[in-house]
mmCIF file of C-alpha atoms in Angstrom:
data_model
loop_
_atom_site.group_PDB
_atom_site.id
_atom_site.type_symbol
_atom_site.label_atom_id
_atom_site.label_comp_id
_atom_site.label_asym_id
_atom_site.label_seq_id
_atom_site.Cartn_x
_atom_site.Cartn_y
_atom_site.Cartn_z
ATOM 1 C CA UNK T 1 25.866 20.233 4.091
ATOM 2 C CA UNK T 2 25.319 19.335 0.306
ATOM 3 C CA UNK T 3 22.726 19.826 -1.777
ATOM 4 C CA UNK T 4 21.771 15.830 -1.444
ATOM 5 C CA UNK T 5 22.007 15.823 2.054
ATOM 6 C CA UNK T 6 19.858 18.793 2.827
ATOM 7 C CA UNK T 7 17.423 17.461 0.252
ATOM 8 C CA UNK T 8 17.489 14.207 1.786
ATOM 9 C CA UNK T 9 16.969 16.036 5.317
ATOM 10 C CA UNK T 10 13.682 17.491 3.625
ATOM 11 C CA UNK T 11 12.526 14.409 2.377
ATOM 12 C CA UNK T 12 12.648 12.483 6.394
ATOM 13 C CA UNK T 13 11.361 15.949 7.044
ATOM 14 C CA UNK T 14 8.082 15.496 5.060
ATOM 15 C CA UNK T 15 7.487 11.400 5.493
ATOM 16 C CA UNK T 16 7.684 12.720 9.561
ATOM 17 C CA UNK T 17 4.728 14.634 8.777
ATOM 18 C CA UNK T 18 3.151 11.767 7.086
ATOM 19 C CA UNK T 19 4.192 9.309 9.630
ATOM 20 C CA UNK T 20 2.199 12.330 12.257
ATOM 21 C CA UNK T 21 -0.486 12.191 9.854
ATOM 22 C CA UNK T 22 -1.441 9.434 9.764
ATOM 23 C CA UNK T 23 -1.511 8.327 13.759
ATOM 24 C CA UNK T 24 -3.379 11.730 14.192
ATOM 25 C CA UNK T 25 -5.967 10.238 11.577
ATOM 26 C CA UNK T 26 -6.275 7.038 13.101
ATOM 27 C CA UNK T 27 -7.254 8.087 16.016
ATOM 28 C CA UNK T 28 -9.128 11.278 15.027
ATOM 29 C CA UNK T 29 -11.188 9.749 12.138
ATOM 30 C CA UNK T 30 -14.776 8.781 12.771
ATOM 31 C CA UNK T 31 -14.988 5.082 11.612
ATOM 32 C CA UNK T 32 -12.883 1.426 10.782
ATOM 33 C CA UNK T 33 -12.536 2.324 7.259
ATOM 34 C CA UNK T 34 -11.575 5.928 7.208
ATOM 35 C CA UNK T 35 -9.122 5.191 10.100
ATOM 36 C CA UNK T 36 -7.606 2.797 7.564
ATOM 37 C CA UNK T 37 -7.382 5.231 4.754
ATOM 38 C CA UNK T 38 -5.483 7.103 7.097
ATOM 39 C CA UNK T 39 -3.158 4.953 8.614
ATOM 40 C CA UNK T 40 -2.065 2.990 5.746
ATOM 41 C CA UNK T 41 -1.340 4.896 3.196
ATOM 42 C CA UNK T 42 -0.010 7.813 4.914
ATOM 43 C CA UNK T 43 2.058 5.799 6.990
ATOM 44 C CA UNK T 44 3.732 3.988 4.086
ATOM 45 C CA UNK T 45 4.691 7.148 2.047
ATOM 46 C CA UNK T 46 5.699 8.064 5.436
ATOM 47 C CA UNK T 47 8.077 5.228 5.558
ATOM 48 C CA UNK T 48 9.021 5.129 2.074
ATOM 49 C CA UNK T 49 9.392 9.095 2.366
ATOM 50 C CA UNK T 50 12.117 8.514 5.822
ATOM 51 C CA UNK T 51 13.917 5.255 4.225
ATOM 52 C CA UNK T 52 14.684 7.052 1.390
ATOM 53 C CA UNK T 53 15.632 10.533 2.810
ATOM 54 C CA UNK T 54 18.089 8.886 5.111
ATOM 55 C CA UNK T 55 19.944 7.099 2.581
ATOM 56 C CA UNK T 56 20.213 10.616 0.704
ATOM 57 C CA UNK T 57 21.098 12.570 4.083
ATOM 58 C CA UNK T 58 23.382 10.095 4.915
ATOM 59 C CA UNK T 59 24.936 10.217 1.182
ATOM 60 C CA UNK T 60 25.155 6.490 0.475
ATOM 61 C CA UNK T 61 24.057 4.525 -2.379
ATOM 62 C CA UNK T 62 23.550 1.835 -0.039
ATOM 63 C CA UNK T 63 21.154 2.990 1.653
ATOM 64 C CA UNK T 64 19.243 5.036 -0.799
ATOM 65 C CA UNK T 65 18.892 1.869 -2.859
ATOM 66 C CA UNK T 66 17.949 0.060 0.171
ATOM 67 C CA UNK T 67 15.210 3.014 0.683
ATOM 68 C CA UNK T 68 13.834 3.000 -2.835
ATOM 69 C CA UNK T 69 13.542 -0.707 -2.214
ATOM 70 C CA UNK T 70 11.521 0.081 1.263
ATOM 71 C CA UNK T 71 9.562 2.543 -0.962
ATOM 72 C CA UNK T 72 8.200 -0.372 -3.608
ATOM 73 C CA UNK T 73 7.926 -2.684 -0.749
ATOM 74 C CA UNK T 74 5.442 -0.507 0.381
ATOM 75 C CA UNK T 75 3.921 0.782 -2.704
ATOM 76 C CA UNK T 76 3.033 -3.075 -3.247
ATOM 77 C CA UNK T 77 1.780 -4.248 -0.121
ATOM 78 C CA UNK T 78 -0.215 -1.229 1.668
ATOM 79 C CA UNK T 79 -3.076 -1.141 -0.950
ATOM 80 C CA UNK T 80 -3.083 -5.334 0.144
ATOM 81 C CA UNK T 81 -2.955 -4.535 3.972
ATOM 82 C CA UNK T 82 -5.812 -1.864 3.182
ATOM 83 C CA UNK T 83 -8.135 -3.975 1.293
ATOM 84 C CA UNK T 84 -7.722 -7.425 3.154
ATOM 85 C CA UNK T 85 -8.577 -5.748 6.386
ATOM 86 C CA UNK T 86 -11.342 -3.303 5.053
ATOM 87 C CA UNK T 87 -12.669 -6.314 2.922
ATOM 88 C CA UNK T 88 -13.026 -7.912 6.378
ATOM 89 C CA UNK T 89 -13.861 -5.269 8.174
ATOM 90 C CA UNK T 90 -16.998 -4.446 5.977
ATOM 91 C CA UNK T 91 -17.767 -8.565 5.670
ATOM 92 C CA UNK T 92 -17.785 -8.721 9.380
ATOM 93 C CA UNK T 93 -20.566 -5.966 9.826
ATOM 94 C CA UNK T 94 -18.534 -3.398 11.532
ATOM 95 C CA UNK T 95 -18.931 -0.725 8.509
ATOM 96 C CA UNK T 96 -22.418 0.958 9.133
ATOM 97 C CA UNK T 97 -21.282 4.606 8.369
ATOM 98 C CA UNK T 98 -22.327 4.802 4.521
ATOM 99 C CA UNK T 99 -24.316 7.037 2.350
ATOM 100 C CA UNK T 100 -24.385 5.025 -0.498
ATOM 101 C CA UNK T 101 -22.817 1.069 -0.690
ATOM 102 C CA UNK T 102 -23.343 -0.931 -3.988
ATOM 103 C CA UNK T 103 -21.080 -3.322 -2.417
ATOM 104 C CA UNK T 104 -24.493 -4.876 -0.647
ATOM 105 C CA UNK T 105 -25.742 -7.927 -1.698
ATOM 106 C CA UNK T 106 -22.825 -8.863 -3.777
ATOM 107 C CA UNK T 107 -21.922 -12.353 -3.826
ATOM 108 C CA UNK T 108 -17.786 -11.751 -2.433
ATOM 109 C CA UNK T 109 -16.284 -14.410 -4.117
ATOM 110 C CA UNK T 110 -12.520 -14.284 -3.862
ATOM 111 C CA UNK T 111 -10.565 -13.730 -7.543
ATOM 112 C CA UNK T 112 -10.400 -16.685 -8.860
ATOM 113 C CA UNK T 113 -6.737 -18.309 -9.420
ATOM 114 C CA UNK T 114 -4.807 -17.823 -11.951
ATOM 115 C CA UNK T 115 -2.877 -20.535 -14.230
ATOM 116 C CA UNK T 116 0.996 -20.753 -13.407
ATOM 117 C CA UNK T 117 2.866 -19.135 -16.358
ATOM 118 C CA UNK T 118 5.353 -21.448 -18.212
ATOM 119 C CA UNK T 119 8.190 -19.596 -19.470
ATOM 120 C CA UNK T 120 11.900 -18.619 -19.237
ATOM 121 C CA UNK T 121 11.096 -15.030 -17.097
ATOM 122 C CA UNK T 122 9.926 -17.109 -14.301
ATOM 123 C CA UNK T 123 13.492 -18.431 -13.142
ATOM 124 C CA UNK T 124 14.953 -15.527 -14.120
ATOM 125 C CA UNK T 125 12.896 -13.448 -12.004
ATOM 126 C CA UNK T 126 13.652 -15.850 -9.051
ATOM 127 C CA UNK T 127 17.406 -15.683 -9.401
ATOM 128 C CA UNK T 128 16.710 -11.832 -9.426
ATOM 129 C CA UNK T 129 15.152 -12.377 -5.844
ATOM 130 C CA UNK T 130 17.644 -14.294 -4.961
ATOM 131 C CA UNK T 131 20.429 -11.251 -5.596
ATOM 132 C CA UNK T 132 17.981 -8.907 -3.980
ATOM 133 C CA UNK T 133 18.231 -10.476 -0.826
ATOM 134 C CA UNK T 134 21.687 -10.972 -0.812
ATOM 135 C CA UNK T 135 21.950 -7.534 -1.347
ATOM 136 C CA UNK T 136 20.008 -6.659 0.987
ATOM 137 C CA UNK T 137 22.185 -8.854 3.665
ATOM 138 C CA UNK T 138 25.607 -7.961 1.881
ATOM 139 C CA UNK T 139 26.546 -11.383 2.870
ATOM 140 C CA UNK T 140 27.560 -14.000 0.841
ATOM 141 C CA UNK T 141 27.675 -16.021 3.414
ATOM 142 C CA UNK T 142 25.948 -20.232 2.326
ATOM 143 C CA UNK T 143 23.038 -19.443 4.766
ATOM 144 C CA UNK T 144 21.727 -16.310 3.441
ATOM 145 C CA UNK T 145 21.668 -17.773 -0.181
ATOM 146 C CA UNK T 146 19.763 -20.555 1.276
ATOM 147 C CA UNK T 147 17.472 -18.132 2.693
ATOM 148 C CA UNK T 148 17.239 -16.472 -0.233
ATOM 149 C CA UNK T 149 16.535 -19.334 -1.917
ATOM 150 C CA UNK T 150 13.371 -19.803 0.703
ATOM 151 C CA UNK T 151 11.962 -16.452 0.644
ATOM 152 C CA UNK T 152 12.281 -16.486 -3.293
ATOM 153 C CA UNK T 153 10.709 -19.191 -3.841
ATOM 154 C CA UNK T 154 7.714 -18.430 -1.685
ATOM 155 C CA UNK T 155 7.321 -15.285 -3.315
ATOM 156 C CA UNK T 156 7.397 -16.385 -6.632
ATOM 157 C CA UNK T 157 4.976 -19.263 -4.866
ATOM 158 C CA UNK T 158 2.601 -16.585 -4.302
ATOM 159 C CA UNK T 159 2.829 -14.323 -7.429
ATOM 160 C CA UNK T 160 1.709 -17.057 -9.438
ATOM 161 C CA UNK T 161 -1.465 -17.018 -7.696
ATOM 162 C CA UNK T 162 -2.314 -13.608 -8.306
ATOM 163 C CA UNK T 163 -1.368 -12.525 -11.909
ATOM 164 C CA UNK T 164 -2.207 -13.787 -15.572
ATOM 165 C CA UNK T 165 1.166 -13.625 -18.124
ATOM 166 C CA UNK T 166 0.518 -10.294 -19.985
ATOM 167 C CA UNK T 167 3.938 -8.677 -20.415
ATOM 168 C CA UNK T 168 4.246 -5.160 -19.355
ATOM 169 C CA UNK T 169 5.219 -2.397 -21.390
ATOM 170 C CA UNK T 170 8.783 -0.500 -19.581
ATOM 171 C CA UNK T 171 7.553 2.629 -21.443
ATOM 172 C CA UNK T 172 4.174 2.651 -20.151
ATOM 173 C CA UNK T 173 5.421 1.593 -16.872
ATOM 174 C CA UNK T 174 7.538 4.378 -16.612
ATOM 175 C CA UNK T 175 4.481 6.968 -17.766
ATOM 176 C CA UNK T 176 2.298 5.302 -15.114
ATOM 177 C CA UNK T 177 4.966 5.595 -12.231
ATOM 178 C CA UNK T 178 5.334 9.740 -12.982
ATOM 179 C CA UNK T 179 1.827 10.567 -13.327
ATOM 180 C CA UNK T 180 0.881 8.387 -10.330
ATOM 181 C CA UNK T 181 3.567 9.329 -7.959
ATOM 182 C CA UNK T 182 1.861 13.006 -8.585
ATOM 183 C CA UNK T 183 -1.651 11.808 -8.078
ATOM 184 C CA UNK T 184 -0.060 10.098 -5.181
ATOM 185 C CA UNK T 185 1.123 13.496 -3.198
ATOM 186 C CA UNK T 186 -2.018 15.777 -4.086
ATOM 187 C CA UNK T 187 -4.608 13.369 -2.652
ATOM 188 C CA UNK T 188 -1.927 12.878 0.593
ATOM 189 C CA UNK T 189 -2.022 16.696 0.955
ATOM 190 C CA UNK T 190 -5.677 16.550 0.501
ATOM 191 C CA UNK T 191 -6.038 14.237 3.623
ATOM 192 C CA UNK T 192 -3.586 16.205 5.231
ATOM 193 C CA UNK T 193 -5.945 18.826 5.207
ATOM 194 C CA UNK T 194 -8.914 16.761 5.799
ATOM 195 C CA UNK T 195 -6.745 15.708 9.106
ATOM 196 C CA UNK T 196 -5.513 19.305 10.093
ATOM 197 C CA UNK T 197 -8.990 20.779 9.773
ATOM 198 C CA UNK T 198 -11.321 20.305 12.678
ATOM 199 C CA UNK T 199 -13.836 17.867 12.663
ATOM 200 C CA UNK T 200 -14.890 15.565 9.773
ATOM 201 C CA UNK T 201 -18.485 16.703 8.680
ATOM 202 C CA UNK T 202 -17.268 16.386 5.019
ATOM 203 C CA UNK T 203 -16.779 12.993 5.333
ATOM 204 C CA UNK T 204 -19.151 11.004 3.807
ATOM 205 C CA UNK T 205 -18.252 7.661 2.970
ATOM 206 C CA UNK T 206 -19.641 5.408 0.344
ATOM 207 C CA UNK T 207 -18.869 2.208 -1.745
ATOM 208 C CA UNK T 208 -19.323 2.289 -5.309
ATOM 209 C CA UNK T 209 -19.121 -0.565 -7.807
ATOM 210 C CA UNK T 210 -16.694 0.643 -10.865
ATOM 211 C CA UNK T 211 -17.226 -1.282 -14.064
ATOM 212 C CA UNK T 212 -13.154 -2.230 -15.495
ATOM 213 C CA UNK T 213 -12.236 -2.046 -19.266
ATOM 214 C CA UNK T 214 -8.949 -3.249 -18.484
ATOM 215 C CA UNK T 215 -8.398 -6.267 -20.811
ATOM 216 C CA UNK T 216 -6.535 -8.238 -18.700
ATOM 217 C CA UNK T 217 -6.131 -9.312 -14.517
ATOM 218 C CA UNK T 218 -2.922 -8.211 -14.300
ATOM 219 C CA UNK T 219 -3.897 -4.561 -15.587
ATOM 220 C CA UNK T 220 -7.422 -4.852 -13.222
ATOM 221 C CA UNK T 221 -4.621 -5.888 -10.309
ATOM 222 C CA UNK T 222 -2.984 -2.492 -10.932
ATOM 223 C CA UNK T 223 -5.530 0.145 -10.758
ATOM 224 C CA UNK T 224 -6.697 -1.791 -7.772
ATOM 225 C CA UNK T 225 -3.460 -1.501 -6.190
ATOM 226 C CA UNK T 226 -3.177 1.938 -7.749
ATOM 227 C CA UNK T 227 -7.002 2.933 -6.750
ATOM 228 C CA UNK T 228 -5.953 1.773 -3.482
ATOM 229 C CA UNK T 229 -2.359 3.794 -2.644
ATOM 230 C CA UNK T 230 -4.267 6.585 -3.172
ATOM 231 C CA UNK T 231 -5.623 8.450 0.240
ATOM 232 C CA UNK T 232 -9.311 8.575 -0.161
ATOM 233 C CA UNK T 233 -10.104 5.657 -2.219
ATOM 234 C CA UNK T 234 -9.753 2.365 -1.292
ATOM 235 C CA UNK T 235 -10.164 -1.022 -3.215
ATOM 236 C CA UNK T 236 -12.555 -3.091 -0.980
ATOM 237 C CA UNK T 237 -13.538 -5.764 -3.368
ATOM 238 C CA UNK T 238 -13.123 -7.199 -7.308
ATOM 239 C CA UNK T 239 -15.111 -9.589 -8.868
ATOM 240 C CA UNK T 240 -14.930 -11.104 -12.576
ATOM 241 C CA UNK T 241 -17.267 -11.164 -15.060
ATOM 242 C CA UNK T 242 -17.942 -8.466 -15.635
ATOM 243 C CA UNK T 243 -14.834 -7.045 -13.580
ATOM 244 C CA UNK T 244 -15.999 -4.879 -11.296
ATOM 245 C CA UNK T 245 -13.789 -2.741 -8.725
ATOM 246 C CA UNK T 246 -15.641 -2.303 -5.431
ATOM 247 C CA UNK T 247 -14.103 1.349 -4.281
ATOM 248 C CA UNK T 248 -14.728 2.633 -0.858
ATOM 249 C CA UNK T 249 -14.179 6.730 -0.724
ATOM 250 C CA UNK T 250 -14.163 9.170 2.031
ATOM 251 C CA UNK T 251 -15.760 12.100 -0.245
ATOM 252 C CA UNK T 252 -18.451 10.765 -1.915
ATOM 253 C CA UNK T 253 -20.277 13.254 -4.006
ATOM 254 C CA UNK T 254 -21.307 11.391 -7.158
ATOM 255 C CA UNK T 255 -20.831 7.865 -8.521
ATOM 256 C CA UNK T 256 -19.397 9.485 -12.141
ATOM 257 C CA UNK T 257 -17.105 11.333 -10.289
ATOM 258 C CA UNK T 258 -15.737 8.160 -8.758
ATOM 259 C CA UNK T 259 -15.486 5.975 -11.969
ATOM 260 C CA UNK T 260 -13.964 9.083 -13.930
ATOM 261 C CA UNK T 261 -11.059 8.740 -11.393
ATOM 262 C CA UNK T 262 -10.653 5.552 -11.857
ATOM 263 C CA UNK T 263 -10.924 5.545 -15.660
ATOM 264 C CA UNK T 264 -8.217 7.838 -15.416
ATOM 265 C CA UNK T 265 -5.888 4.953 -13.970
ATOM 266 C CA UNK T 266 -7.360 2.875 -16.354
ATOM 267 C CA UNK T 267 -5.796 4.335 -18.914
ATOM 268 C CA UNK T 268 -2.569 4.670 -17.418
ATOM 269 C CA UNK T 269 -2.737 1.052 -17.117
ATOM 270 C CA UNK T 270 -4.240 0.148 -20.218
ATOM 271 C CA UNK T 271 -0.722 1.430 -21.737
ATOM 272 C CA UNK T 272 1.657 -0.802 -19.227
ATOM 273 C CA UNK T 273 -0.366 -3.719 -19.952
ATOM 274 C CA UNK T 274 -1.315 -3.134 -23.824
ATOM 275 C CA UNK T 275 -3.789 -5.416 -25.393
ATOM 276 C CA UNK T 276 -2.410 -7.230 -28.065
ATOM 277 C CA UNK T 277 -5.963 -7.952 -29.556
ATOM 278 C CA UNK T 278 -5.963 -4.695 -31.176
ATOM 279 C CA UNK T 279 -9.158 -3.853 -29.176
ATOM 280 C CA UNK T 280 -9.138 -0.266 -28.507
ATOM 281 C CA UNK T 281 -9.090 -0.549 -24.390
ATOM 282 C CA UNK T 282 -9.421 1.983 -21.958
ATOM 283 C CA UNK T 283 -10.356 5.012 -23.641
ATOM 284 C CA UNK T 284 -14.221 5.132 -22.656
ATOM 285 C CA UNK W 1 22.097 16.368 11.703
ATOM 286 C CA UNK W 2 22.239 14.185 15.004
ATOM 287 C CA UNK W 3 19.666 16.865 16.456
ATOM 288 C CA UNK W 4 17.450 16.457 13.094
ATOM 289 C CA UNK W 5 17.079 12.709 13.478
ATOM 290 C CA UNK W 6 16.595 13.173 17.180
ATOM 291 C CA UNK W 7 13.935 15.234 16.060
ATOM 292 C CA UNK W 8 12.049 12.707 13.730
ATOM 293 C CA UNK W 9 12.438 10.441 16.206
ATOM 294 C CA UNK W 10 10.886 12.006 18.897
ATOM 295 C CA UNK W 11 7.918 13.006 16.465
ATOM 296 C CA UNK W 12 7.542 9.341 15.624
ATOM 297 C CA UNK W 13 7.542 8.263 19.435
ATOM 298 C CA UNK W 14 4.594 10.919 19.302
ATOM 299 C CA UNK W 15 2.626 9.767 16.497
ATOM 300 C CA UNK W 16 3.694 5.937 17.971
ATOM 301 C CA UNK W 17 1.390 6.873 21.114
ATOM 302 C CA UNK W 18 -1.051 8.360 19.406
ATOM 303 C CA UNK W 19 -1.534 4.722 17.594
ATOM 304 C CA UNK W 20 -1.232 2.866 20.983
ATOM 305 C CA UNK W 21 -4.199 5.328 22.135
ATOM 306 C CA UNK W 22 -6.541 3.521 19.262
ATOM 307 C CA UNK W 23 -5.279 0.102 19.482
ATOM 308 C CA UNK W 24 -6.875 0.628 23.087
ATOM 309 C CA UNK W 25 -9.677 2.034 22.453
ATOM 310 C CA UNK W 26 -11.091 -0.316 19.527
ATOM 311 C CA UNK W 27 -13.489 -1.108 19.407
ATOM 312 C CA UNK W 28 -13.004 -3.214 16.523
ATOM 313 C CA UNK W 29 -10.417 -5.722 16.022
ATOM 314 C CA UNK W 30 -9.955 -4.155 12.933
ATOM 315 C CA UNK W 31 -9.116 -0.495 14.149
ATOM 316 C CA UNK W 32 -6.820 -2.358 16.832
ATOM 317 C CA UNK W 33 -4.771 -4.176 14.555
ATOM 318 C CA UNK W 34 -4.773 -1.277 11.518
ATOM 319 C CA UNK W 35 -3.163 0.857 14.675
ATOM 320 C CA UNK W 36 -0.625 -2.105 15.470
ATOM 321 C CA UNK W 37 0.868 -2.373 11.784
ATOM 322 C CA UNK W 38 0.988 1.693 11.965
ATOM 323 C CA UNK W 39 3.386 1.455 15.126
ATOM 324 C CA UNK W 40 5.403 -1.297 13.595
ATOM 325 C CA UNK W 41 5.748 1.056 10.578
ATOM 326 C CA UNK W 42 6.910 3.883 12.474
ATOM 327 C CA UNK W 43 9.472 1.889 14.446
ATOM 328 C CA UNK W 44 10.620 0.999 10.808
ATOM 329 C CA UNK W 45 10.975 4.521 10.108
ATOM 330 C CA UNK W 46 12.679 5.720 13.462
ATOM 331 C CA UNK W 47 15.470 3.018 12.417
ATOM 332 C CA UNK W 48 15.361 4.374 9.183
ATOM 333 C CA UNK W 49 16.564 7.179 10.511
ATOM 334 C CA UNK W 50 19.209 6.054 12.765
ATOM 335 C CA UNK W 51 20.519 5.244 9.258
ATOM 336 C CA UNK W 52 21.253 9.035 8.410
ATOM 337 C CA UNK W 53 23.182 9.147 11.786
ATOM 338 C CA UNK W 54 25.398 6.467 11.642
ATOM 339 C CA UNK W 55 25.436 6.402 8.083
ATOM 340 C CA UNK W 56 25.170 2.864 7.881
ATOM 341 C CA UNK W 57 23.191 0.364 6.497
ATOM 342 C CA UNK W 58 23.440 -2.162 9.758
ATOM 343 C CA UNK W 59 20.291 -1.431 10.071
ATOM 344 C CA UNK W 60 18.472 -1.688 7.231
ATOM 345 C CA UNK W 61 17.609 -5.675 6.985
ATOM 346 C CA UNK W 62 15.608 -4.513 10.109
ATOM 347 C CA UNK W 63 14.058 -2.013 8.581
ATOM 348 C CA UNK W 64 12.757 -4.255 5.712
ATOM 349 C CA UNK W 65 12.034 -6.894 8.336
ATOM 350 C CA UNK W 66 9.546 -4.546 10.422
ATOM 351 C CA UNK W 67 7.773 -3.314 7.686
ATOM 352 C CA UNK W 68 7.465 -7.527 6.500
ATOM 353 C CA UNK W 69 6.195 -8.169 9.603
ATOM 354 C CA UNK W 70 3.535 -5.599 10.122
ATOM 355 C CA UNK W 71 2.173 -6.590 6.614
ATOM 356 C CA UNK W 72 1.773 -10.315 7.282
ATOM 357 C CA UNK W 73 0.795 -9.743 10.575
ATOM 358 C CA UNK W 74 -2.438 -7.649 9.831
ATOM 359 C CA UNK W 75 -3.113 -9.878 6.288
ATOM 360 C CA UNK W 76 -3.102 -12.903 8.770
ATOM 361 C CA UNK W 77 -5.494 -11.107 11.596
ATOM 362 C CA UNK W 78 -7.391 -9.969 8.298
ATOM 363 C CA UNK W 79 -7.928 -13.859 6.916
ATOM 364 C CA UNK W 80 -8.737 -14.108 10.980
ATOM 365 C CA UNK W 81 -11.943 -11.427 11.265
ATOM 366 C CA UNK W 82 -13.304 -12.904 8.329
ATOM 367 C CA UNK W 83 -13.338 -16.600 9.502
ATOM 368 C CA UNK W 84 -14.569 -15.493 13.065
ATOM 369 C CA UNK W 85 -16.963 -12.982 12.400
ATOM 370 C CA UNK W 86 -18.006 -13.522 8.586
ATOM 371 C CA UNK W 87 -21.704 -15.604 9.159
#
């Protein structure tokens, strides 16, 4: 074997352990929310952890690009999965387990809408989609560019609704991606252990209201997300003015403790979406 | 390597039950369908998998597919819980 296969055989190795992980926590946990922390995130490192180790044990460009793809999929819509179904989880009543909630009370008004951006990246980006999926078929066959076309289109559809047009910064980007995707295996180990270990007295669960510095939705969007891929915290809720990140966490020991983490990511973010106002953002 | 992904997969089928196990018991809708989208995850990554066999990406568009599925699916029965049960 080669050195890419056998590291590629560790890699489908390790997101099997995840994958264990995580169905182990979801039924060993002791309530909706820390069964979700669990499940979700575990399960999509998991995933992203297999996809990508099989393209490498396999040795195939194909499929490793087809795997990293698999990996952002996941990396974008798990901390979405996880807060949509918490979110109404904890709306519906079924969350009675906390020591501490600041979440009660609070008017949850969805985010409101954003305005459509007008420029040349948007059709650009679609056309981008576009060749993603047909890569992703390897068929240029007239009905799988009309799919494309579709599925393209309704993304873009949707993205519109979610984001503001502050341009991110590739350098910052890049910094965010490294630091996180090490934040992002320490707290999985850390749940691995809480999962390994017998029993869960140490959980103690809590929702704490985070006040944002982030100058702008799309940077609030990505420490949510961010906040959110990480085992142990969990984005439940975000309101504007003042933006406020509503994070549920399995460890609660002091509300500091919680905001210092997520000032942290705050400041990673601050520097992919810079503000151009010259404000000094981020650094509190 | 065939006895490696036989391996994974057979862990997965493992951790698959597990899931099953607390999509049964509840007793929230919630738990049930967080442990639904986990088993349609691991089936993604058992034919993930396969992938390292064969070598081939065949699969793969199924893979992405899954793991598309189990995210709309539980954003939809999320949308769902908080019509039904929100007062």
């Amino acid at each position: 074997m080669t050195p890419v296969a056998v590291l590629g055989t560790v890699l489908m190795g390790a997101g099997t352990v995840f994958s264990l992980l995580a169905a182990w926590g979801i039924l060993d946990f002791p309530s909706p929310l820390a069964r979700m922390h669990a499940a979700t995130k575990s399960a999509s490192l998991g995933l992203a952890l297999l996809a990508i180790g099989a393209g490498a044990a396999a040795e195939s460009w194909a499929l490793t690009g087809v795997g990293f793809l698999v990996a952002v999929f996941m990396f974008v819509t798990a901390p979405i999965t996880g807060h949509m179904v918490g979110r109404a989880a904890y709306l519906a009543g079924q969350v009675d387990t906390l020591v501490h909630d600041d979440l009660a009370g609070v008017d949850s008004e969805p985010l409101r809408i954003g305005r459509p951006e007008r420029s040349v990246r948007r059709p650009l980006r679609w056309a981008a989609l576009v060749l993603i999926w047909m890569i992703l078929w390897r068929d240029l066959a007239f009905g799988t560019l009309i799919g494309g076309m579709l599925v393209a289109t309704l993304i873009e559809g949707l993205r519109k609704s979610f984001a503001d047009d502050t341009k991110a910064s590739l350098a910052g980007l890049v910094i965010f991606l490294v630091r996180y995707a090490g934040m992002v295996v320490v707290s999985n180990l850390r749940v691995a252990w809480e999962v390994i270990t017998p029993r869960n007295e140490r959980i103690r669960e809590a929702i704490v209201a985070v006040p944002l510095q982030v100058g702008s939705l799309n940077a609030a969007l990505l420490v949510a997300n961010a906040v959110s891929f990480t085992p142990g915290s969990l984005a439940v809720e975000l309101t504007e003015e003042p933006t406020t990140l509503y994070v549920h966490v399995l460890h609660f020991s002091t509300v500091d403790e919680v905001r210092e983490t997520v000032r942290s990511l705050e400041r990673l973010a601050a520097r992919v979406y810079p503000d151009r106002t010259g404000e000094a953002v981020g650094n509190g | 390597m065939d006895l490696v992904v036989t391996v994974i997969q057979a862990t997965l089928g493992v951790a698959a039950l597990l899931a099953v196990i607390r999509a049964v018991r509840g007793p929230n809708l919630a738990d049930r369908i967080v442990a639904l989208d986990l088993v349609l995850l691991l089936l993604a990554g058992g034919i993930a998998a396969e992938g390292a066999r064969t070598g081939q990406a065949t699969f793969l568009p199924v893979v992405v597919a899954v793991a598309l599925v189990a995210t709309a699916g539980s954003l939809l029965v999320a949308r769902f819980i908080e019509w039904r049960d929100t007062p």
